[in-house]
PDB file of C-alpha atoms in Angstrom:
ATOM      1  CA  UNK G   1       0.000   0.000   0.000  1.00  0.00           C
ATOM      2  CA  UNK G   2       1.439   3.298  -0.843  1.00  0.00           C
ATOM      3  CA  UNK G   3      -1.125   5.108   1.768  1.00  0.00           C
ATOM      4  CA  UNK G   4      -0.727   4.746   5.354  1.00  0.00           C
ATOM      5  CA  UNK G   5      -3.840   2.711   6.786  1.00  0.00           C
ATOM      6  CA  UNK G   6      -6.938   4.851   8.204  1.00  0.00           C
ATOM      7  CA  UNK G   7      -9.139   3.109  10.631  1.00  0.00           C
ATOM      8  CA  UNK G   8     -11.969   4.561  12.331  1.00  0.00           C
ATOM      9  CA  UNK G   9     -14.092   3.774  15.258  1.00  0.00           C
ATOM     10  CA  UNK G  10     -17.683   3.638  14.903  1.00  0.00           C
ATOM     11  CA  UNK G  11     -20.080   3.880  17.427  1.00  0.00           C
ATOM     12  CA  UNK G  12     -22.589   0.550  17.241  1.00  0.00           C
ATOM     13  CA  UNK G  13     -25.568   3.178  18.537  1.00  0.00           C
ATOM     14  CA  UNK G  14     -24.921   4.796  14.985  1.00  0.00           C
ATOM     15  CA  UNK G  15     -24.900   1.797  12.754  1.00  0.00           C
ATOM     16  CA  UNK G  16     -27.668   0.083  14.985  1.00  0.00           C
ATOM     17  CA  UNK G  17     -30.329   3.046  14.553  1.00  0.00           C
ATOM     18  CA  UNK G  18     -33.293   2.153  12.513  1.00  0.00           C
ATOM     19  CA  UNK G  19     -34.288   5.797  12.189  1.00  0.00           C
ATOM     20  CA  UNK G  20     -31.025   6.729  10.597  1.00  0.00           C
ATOM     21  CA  UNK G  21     -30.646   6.571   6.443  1.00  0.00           C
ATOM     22  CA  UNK G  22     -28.258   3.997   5.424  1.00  0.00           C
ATOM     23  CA  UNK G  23     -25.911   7.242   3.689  1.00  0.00           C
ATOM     24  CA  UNK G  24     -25.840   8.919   7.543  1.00  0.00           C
ATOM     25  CA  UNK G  25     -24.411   5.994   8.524  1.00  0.00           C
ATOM     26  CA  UNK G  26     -21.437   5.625   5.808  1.00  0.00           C
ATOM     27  CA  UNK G  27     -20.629   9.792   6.188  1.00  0.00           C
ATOM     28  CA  UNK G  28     -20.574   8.883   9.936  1.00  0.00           C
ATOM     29  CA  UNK G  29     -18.252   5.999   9.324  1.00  0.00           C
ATOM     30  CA  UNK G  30     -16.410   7.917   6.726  1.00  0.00           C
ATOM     31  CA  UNK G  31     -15.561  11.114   9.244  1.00  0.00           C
ATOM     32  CA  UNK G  32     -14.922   8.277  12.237  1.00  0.00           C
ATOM     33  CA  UNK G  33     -12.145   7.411   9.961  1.00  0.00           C
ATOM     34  CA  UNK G  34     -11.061  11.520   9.682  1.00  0.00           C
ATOM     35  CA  UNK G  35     -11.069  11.768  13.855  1.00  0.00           C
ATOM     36  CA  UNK G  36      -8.581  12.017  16.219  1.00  0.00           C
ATOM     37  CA  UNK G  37      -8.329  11.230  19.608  1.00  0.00           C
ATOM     38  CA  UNK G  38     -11.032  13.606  21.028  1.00  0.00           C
ATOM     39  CA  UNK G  39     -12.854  12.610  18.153  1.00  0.00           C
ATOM     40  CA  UNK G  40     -12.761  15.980  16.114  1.00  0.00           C
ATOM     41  CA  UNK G  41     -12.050  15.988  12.071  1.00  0.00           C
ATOM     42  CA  UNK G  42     -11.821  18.515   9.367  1.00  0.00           C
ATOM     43  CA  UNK G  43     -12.402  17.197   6.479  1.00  0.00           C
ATOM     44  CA  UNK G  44     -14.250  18.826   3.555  1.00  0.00           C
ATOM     45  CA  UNK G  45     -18.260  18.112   2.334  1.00  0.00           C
ATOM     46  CA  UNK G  46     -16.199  17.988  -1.049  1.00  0.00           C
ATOM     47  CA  UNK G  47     -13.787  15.633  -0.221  1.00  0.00           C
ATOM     48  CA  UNK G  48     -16.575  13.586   1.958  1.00  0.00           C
ATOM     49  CA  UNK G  49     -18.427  13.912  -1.844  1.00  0.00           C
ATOM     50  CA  UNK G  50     -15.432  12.285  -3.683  1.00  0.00           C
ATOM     51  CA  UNK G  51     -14.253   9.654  -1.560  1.00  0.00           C
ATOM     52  CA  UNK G  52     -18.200   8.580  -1.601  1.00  0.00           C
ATOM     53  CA  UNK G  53     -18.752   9.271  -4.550  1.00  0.00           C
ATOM     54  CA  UNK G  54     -22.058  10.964  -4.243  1.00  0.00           C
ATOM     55  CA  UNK G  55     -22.795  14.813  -4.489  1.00  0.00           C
ATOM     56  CA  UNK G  56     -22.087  17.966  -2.070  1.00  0.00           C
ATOM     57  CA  UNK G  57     -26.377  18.169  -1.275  1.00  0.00           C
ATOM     58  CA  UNK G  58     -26.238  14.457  -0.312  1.00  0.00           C
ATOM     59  CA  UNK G  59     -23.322  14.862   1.964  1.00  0.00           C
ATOM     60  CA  UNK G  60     -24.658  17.836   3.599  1.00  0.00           C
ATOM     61  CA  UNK G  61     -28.577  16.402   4.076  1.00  0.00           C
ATOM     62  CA  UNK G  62     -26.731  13.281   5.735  1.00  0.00           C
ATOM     63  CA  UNK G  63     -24.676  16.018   8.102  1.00  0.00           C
ATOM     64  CA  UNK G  64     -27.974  17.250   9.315  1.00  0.00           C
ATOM     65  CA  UNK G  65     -29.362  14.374   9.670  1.00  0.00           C
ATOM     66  CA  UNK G  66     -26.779  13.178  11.762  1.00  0.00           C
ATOM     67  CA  UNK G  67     -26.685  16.620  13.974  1.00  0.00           C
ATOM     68  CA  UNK G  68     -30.551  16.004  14.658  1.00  0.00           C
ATOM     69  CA  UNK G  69     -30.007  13.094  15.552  1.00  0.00           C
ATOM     70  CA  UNK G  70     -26.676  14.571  17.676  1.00  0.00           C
ATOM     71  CA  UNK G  71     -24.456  12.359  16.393  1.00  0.00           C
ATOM     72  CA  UNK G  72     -22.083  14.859  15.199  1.00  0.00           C
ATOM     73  CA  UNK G  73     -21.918  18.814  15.707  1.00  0.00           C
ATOM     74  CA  UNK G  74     -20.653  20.670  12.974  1.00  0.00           C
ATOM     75  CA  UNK G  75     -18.967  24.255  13.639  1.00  0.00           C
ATOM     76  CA  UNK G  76     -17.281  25.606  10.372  1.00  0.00           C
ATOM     77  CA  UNK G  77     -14.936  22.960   9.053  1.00  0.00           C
ATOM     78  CA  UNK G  78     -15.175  21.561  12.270  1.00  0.00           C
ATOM     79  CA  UNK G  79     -16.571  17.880  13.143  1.00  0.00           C
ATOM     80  CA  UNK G  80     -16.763  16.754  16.782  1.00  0.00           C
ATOM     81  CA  UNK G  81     -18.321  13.245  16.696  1.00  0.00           C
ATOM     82  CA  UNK G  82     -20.799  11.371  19.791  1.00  0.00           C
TER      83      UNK G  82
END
């Protein structure tokens, strides 16, 4: 491999809800894989597009679902996952 690994923790309360779309769950998996130790990531709805390979709007209705569901909280660039 010519990247370094990336693993991410995922919270089973996430993947387990029955309320919560099946794309919430990869953009939460996707960003768990983005966090550091206090659980905080930066990356970009763009880059979250690419790397899923949907578009910016589906990114960013899966980010608010996820915030009403407060899973994540979103400040600026800013990610801080629960």
């Amino acid at each position: 491999m010519s990247k370094r690994e990336r693993y991410g923790i995922v919270k089973a309360n996430v993947m387990q809800d029955p309320d919560l779309s099946l794309t919430s769950k990869a953009v939460y998996g996707l960003l768990c894989t983005f966090a550091n130790k206090e659980r905080e990531c930066f990356p970009t709805i763009t880059h979250l597009s690419e790397l899923l390979s949907v578009s910016r709007r589906t990114i960013e209705r899966a980010i608010v679902e996820l915030k009403e569901k407060e899973y994540v909280t979103k400040e600026g660039r800013n990610f801080k996952l629960y």
